[in-house]
Coordinates of C-alpha atoms in Angstrom, one line a residue:
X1 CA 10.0 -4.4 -0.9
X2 CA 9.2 -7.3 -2.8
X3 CA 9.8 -10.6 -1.7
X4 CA 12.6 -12.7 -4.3
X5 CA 10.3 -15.2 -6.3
X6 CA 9.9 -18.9 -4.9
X7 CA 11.7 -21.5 -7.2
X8 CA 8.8 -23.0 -9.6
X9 CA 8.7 -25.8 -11.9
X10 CA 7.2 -23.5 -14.4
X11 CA 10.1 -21.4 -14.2
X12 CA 12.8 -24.5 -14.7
X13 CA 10.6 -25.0 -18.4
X14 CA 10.9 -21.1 -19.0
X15 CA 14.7 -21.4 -18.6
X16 CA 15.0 -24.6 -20.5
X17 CA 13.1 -22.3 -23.5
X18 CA 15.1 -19.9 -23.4
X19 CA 18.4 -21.5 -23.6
X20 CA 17.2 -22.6 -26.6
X21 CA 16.1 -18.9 -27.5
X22 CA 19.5 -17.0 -26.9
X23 CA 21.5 -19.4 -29.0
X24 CA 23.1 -20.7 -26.3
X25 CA 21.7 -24.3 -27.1
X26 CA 22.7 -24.2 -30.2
X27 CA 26.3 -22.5 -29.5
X28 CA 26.9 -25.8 -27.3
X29 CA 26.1 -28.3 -29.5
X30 CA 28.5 -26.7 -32.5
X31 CA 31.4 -27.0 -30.1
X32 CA 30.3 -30.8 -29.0
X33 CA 29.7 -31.7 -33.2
X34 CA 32.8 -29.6 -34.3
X35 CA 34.9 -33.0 -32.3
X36 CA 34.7 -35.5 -35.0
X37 CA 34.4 -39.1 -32.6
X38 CA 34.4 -41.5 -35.3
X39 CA 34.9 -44.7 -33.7
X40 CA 34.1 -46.8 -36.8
X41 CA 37.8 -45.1 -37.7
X42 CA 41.3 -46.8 -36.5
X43 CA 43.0 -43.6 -35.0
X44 CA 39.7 -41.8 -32.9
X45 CA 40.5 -42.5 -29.5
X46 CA 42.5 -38.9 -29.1
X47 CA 39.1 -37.4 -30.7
X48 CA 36.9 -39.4 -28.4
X49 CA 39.0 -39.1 -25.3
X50 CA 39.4 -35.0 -25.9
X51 CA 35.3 -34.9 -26.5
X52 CA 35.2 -36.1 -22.9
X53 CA 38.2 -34.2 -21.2
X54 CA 37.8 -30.7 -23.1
X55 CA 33.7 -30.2 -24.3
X56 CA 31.1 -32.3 -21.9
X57 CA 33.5 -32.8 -19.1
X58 CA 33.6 -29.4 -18.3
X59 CA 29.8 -28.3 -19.2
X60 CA 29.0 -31.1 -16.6
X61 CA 31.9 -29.5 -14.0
X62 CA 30.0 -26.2 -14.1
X63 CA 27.0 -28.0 -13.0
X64 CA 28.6 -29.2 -9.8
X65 CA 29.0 -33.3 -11.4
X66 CA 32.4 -34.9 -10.5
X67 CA 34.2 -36.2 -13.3
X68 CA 35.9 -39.5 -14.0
X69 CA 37.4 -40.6 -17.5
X70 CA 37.9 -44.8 -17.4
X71 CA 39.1 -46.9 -19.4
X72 CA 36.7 -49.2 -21.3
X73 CA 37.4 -52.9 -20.9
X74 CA 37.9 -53.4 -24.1
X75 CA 40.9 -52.9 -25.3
X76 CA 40.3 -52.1 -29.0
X77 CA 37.1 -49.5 -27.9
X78 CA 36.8 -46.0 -26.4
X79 CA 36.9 -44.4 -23.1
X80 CA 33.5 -44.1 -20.2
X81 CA 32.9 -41.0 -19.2
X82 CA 31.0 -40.7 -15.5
X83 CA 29.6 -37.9 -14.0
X84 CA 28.3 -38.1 -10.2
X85 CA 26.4 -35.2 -8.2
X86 CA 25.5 -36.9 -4.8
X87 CA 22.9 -34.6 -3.3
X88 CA 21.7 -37.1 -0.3
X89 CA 21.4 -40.3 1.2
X90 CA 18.2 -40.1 1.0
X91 CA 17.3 -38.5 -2.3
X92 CA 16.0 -40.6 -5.4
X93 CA 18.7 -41.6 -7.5
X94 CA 18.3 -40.9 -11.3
X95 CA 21.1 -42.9 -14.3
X96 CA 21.7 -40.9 -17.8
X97 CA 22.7 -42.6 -20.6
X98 CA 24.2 -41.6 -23.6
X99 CA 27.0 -41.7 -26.3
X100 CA 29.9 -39.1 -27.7
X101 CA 30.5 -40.7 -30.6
X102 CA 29.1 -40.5 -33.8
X103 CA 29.5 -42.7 -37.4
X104 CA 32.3 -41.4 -40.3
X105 CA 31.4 -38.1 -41.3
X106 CA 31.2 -38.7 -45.3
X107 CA 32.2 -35.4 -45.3
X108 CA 32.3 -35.4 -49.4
X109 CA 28.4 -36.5 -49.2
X110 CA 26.6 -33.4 -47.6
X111 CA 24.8 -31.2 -49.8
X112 CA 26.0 -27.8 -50.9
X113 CA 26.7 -25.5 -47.6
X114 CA 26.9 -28.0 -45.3
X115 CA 29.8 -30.0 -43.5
X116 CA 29.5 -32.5 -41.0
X117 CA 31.4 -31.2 -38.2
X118 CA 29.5 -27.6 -38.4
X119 CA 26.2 -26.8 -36.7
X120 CA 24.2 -25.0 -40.0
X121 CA 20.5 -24.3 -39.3
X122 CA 18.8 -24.2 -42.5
X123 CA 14.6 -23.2 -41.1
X124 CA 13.5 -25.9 -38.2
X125 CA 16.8 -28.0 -39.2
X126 CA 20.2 -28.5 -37.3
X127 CA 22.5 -30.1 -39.4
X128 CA 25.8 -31.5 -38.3
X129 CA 27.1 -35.2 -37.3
X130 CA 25.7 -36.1 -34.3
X131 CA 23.2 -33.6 -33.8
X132 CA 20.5 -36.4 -34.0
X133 CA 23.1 -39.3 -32.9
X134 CA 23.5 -39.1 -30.0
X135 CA 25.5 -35.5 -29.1
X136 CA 22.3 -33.6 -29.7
X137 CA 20.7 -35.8 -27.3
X138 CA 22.5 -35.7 -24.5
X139 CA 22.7 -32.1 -25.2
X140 CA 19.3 -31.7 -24.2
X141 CA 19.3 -33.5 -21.3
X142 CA 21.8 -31.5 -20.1
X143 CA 20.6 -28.2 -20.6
X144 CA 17.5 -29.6 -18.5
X145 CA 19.5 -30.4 -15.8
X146 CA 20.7 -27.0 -15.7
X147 CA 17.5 -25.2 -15.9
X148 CA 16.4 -27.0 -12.8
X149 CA 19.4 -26.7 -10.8
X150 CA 19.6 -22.8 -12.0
X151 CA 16.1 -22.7 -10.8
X152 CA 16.1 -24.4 -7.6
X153 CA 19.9 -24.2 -6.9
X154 CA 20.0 -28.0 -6.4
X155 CA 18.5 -31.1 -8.1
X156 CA 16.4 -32.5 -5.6
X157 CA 18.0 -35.9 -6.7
X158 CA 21.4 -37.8 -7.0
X159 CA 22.2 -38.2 -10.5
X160 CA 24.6 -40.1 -12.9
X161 CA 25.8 -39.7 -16.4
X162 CA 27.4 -42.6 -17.8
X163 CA 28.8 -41.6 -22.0
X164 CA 30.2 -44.2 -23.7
X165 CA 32.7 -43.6 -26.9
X166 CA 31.6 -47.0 -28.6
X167 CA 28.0 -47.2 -29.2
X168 CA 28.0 -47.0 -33.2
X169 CA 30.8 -50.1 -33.0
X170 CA 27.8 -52.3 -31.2
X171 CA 28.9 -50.9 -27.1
X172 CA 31.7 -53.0 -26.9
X173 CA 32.6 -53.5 -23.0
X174 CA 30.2 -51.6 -21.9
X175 CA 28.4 -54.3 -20.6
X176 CA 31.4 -55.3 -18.5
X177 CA 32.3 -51.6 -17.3
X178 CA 28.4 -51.6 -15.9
X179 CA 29.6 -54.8 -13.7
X180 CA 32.3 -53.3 -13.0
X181 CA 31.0 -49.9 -11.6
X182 CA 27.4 -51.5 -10.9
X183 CA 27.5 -49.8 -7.3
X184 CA 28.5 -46.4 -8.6
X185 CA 25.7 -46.6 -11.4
X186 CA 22.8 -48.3 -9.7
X187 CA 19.6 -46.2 -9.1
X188 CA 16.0 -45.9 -9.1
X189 CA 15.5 -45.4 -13.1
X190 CA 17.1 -44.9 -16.1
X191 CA 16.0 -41.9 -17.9
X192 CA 17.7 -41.4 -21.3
X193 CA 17.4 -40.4 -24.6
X194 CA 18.7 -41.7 -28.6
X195 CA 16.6 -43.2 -31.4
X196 CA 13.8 -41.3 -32.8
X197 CA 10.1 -39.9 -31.9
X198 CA 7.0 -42.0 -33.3
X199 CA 5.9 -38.5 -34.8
X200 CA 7.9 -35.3 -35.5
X201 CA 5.1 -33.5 -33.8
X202 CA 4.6 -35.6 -31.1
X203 CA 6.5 -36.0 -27.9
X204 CA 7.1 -40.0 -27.3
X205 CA 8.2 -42.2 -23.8
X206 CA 9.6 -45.4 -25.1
X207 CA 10.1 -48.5 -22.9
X208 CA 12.5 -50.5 -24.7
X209 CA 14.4 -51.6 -27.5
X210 CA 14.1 -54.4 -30.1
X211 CA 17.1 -56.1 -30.4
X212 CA 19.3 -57.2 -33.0
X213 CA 21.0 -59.9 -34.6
X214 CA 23.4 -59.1 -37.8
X215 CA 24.5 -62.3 -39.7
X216 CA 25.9 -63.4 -42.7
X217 CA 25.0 -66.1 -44.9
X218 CA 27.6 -67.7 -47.0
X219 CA 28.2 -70.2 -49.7
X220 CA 31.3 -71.3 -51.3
X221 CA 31.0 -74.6 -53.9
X222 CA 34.5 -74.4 -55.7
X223 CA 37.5 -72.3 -56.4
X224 CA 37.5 -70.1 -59.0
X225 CA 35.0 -68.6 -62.1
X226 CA 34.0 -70.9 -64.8
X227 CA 32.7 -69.4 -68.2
X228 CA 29.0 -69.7 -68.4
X229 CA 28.8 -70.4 -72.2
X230 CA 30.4 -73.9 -71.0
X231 CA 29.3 -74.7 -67.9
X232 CA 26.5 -73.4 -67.3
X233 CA 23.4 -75.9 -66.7
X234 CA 26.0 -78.2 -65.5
X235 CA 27.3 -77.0 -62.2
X236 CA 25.6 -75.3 -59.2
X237 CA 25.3 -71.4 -59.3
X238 CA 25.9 -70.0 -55.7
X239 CA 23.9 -67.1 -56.4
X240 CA 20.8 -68.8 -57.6
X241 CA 21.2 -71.1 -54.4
X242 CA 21.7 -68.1 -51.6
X243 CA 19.0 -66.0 -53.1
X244 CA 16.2 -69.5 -52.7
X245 CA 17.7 -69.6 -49.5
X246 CA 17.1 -66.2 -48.4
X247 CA 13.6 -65.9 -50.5
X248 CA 12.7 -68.8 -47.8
X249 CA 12.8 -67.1 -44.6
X250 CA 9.7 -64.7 -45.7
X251 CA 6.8 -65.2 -48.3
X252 CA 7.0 -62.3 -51.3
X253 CA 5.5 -59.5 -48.8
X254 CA 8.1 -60.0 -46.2
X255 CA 6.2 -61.8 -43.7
X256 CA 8.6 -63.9 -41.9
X257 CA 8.5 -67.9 -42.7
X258 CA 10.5 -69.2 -39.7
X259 CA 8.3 -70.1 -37.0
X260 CA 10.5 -69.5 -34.1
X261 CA 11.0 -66.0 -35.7
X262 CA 7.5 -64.5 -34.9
X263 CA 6.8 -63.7 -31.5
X264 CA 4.6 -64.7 -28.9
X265 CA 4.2 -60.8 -27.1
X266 CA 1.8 -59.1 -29.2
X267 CA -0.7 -59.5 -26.4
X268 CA -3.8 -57.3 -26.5
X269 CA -2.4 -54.5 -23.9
X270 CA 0.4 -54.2 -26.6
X271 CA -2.1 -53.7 -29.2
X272 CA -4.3 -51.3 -27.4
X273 CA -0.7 -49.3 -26.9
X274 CA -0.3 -49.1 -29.9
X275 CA -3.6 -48.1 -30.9
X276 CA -3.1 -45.1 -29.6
X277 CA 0.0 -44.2 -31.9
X278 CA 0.4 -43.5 -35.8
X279 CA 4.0 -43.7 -37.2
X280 CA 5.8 -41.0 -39.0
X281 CA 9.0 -40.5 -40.5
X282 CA 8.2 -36.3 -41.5
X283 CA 8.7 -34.4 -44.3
X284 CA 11.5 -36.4 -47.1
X285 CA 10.9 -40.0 -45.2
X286 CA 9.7 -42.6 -47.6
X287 CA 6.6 -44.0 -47.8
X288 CA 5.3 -46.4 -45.4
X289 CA 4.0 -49.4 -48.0
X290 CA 0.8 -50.9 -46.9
X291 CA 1.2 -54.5 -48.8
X292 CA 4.7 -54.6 -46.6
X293 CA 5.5 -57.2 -44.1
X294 CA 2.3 -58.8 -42.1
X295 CA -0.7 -58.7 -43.6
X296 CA -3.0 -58.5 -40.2
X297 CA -0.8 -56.0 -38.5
X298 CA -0.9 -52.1 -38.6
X299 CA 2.1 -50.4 -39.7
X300 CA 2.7 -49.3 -35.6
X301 CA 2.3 -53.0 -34.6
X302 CA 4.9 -54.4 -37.4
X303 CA 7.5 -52.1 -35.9
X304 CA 7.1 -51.3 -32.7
X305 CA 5.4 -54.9 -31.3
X306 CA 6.7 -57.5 -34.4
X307 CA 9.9 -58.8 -35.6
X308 CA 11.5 -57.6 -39.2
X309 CA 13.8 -59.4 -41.3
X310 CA 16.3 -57.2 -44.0
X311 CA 19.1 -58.2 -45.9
X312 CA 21.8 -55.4 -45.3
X313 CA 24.3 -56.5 -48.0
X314 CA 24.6 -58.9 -51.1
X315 CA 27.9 -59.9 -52.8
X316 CA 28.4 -62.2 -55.6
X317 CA 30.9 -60.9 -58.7
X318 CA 31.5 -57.3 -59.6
X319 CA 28.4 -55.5 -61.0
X320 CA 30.1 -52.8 -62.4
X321 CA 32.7 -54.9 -64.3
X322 CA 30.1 -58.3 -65.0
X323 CA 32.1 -61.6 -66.6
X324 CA 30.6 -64.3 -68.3
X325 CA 31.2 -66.6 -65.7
X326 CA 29.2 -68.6 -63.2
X327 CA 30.9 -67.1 -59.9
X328 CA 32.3 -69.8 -57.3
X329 CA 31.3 -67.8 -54.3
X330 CA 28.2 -65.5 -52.7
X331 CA 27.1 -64.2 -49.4
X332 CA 24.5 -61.9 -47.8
X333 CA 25.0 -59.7 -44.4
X334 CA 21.6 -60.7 -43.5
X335 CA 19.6 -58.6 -40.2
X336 CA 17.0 -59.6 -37.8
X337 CA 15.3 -56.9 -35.3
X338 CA 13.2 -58.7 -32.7
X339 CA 11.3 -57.7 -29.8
X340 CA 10.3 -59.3 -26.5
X341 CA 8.8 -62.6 -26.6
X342 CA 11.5 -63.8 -28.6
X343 CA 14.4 -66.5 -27.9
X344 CA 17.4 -64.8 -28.7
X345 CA 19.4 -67.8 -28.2
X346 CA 17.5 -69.8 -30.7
X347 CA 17.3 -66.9 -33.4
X348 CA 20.8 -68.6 -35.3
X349 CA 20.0 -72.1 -34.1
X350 CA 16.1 -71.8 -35.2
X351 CA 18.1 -70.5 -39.0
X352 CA 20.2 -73.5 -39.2
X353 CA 17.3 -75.7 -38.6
X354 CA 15.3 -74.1 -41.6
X355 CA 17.7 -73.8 -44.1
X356 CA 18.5 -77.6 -43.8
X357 CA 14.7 -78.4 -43.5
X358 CA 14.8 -77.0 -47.2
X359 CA 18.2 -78.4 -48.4
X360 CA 20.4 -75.5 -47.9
X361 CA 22.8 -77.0 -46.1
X362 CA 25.5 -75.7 -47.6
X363 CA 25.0 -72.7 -46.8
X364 CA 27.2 -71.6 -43.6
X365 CA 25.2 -69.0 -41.1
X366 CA 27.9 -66.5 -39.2
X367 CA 27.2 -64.1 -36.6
X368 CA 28.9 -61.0 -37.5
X369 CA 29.2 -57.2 -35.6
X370 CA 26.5 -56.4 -33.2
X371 CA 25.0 -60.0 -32.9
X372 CA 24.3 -59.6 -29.0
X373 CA 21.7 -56.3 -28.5
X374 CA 18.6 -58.1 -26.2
X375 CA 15.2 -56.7 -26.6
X376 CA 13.6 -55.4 -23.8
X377 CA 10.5 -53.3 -22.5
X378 CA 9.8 -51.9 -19.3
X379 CA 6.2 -52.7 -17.7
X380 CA 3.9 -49.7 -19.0
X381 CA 2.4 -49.6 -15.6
X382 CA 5.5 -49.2 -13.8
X383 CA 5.3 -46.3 -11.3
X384 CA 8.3 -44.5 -13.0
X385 CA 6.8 -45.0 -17.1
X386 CA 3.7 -43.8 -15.2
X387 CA 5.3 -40.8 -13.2
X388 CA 7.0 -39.8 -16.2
X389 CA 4.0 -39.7 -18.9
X390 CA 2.3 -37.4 -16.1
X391 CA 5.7 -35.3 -16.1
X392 CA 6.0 -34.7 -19.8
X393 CA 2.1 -34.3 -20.3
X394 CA 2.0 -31.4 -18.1
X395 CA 4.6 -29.5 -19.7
X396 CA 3.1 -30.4 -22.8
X397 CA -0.6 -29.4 -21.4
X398 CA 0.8 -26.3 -20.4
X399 CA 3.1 -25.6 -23.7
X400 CA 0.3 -26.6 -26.8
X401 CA 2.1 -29.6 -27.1
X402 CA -0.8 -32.3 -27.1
X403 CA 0.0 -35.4 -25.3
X404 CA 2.9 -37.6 -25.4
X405 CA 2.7 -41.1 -27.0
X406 CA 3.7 -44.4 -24.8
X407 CA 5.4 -47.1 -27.1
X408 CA 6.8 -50.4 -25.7
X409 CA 10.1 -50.1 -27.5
X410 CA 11.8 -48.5 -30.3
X411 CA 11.9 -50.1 -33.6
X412 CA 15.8 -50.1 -33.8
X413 CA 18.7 -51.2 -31.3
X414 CA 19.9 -49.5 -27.8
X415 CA 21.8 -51.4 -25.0
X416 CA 18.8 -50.5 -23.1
X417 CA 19.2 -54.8 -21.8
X418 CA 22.6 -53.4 -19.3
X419 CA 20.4 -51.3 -17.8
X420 CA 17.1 -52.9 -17.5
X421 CA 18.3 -56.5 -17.3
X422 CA 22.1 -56.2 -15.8
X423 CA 21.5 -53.6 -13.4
X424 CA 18.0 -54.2 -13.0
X425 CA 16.3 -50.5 -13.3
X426 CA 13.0 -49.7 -15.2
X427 CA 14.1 -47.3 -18.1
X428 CA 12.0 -44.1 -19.7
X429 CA 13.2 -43.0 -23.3
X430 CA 12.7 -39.8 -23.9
X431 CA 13.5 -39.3 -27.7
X432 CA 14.6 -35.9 -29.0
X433 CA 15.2 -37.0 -32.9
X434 CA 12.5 -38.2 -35.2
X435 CA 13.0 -41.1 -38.3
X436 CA 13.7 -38.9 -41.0
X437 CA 16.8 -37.5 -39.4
X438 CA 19.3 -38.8 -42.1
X439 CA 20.6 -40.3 -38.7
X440 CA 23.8 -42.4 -40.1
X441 CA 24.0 -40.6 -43.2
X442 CA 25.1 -37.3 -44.8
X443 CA 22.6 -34.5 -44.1
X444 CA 22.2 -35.7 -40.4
X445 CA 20.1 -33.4 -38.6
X446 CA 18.0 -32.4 -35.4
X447 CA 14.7 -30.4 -35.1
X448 CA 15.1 -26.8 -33.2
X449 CA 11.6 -27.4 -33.1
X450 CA 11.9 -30.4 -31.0
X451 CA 14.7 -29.4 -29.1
X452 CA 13.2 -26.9 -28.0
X453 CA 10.3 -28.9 -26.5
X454 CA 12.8 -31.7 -25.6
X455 CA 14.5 -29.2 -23.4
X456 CA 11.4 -28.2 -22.0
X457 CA 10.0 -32.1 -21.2
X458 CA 13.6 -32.8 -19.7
X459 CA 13.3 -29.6 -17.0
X460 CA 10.0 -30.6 -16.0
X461 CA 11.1 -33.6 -15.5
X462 CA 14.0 -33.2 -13.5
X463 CA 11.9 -30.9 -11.8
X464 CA 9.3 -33.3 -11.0
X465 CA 11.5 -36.6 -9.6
X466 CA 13.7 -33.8 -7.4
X467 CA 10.4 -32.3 -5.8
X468 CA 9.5 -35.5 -4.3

């Protein structure tokens, strides 16, 4: 009689594959899309509460986590959903981040066949709201958790999930639910998963975030329109005056003219990093233009290790209905992404201070949504970046996967700062999406390509931190 077969890591991937394989990945993720969470929308907290209570909650029961649905501490956002399996006092502890809910749907926007709150796989695509942002995420880190326990019948590890129902309104109180519950969410790292992958085709750790400033720039000189034919060359046009202003904060390529803007943590380790790495969006992404942003920085360096400037929104008139009048008003919503090595305190104050060095002092600078997201980066050498780059490797060694690129951040925004800063944890990103997912617009999708190996990575993971 054959003796049963001993629990293997190898065997935890071969589960994670094939949940993907029997459909069962992908008949998870149509019930979690099919719960439209649109917290940009007055009226979602039923939607984002029920995502919670009726679709994760109990996936995460089955697996033997202990639910609690809290308030969040602001009033106006969604609920905190956290999950707890305690496995021993002694055992490393592991924190999972991620977010149910998802932007509007623009349901009248998706292209013929498709609806936002349907799974459709259409070849190596999954489309549906939230797929890439963030539901598909945490999706796979969940079905990695089961592989391993259905493998080894435990963990090896303590774990907790903490979802949030307000990350696409800018997180609101979730930095003051983490102080809240800091002793119930503290642990050893922070592994979680949202943005995209460098490459399509290539697995990516990321240790960070840039952060993100949003603010508007406004400038009012009168009340009222005035016909152009007889004033014009004699009073002040606001949109002449806000478009000087803004031309002055970069040169023609986009390379940023205020001094206090360009950061000091480009260091040579950095570049070497980055090196290593070539940027992708995949098939239907734009372009990357080479005579774009600064001149002596590769494309990986400008976005990964560099801060970028955009302007997000213009308003002066009404294009589609033009007047021959000189307009009394005009404002931009204006965007900075920075990363570490940067004073985020003295991003607005540094603004003021150039726009009156060149006369605009007129012009009134605003913080608006979303002003507070902190850079940050964990160390690369940190035992757990380094633990975890060995981790995914293998599986990828062992899969034809290559090797898995190490980044210092992501180019866009995460509240990656709670974590690392507030609750003082290094933090591995393990991205599952890749830049040309549509992510925020119609035609959002996720690769079954990549969730397939992201499912893989995350059980030999998990396998690896409980075997210690």
């Amino acid at each position: 009689m054959s003796e049963p077969t001993k629990p293997a890591r190898d065997g935890a991937v071969a589960r994670a594959a094939t949940h993907f394989d029997s459909g069962d990945f992908v008949a998870g993720l149509t019930r979690l899309v099919a719960h439209p969470t649109q917290s940009q929308l007055p009226g979602a907290l039923p939607a984002l509460t029920s995502y919670f209570s009726d679709v994760v909650g109990p996936e995460l029961s089955s697996l033997g986590f202990a639910l609690d649905i809290l308030d969040n501490p602001d009033s106006g956002a969604g609920p905190v959903l956290l999950a707890t399996r305690h496995e021993g006092d002694d055992s490393p502890s592991v924190l999972i981040y991620g977010h149910g809910d998802v932007v509007v749907g623009q349901d009248d926007k998706w292209r013929g066949g498709l609806a936002p709150w349907d799974v459709t796989p259409d070849g190596d695509r999954l489309y549906g709201r939230g797929t890439a942002d963030n539901k598909g995420q945490h999706w796979t880190n969940i079905g990695g958790l089961r592989a391993v326990i259905e493998e080894r019948g435990s963990l090896g590890f303590n774990c907790t999930i903490v979802l949030e129902s307000d990350e696409e309104m800018g997180s609101r109180g979730l930095r003051e639910f983490c102080r809240i519950h800091a002793d119930r969410l503290r642990a050893d790292v922070l592994v979680a998963s949202d943005g995209p992958r460098l490459d399509p085709e290539r697995a990516t750790i990321v240790l960070g975030s840039r952060g993100l400033v949003n603010f508007e720039l406004a400038l009012k000189l009168r009340d009222g329109a005035h016909h152009s034919g007889n004033w014009g060359g004699l009073i002040r046009d606001p949109g002449i005056i806000l478009s000087h202003a803004i031309a002055s904060l970069t040169d023609a390529r986009g390379q940023i003219a205020v001094p206090e803007w360009r950061p000091t943590s480009l260091t040579p380790e950095i570049r070497e990093l980055l090196a290593d790495v070539q940027v992708s969006g995949g098939d239907g992404s734009p372009d990357i233009d080479a005579d774009w942003g600064e001149a002596e920085l590769s494309p990986e360096e400008r976005v990964y290790g560099w801060n970028s400037f955009a302007v997000l929104a213009l308003e002066l008139g009404t294009p589609e209905r033009p007047q021959n009048a000189i307009a009394p008003e005009a404002r931009a919503v204006c965007q900075i992404r920075y990363v570490v090595g940067t004073d985020p305190d003295d991003i607005l104050p540094a603004l003021r201070r150039h726009l009156d060095a060149h006369g605009f002092h007129d012009i009134n600078v605003t913080p608006t949504r979303m002003a507070g997201m902190q850079a940050t980066r964990s160390d690369p050498d940190n035992e757990w970046v380094q633990r975890a780059l060995a981790s995914v490797n293998e599986t990828l060694e062992k899969n034809g996967g290559g090797t898995a690129a190490l980044i210092p951040n992501i180019g866009g925004g995460i509240p990656n700062d709670i974590f690392a800063e507030d609750l003082g944890m290094p933090t591995v990103w393990i991205p599952h999406s890749y830049a040309g997912c549509n992510q925020h617009a119609p035609n959002e999708h996720m690769l079954a390509s990549v969730a397939r190996e992201g499912l893989q990575i995350m059980a030999g993971l998990f396998w690896d931190i409980g075997a210690d």
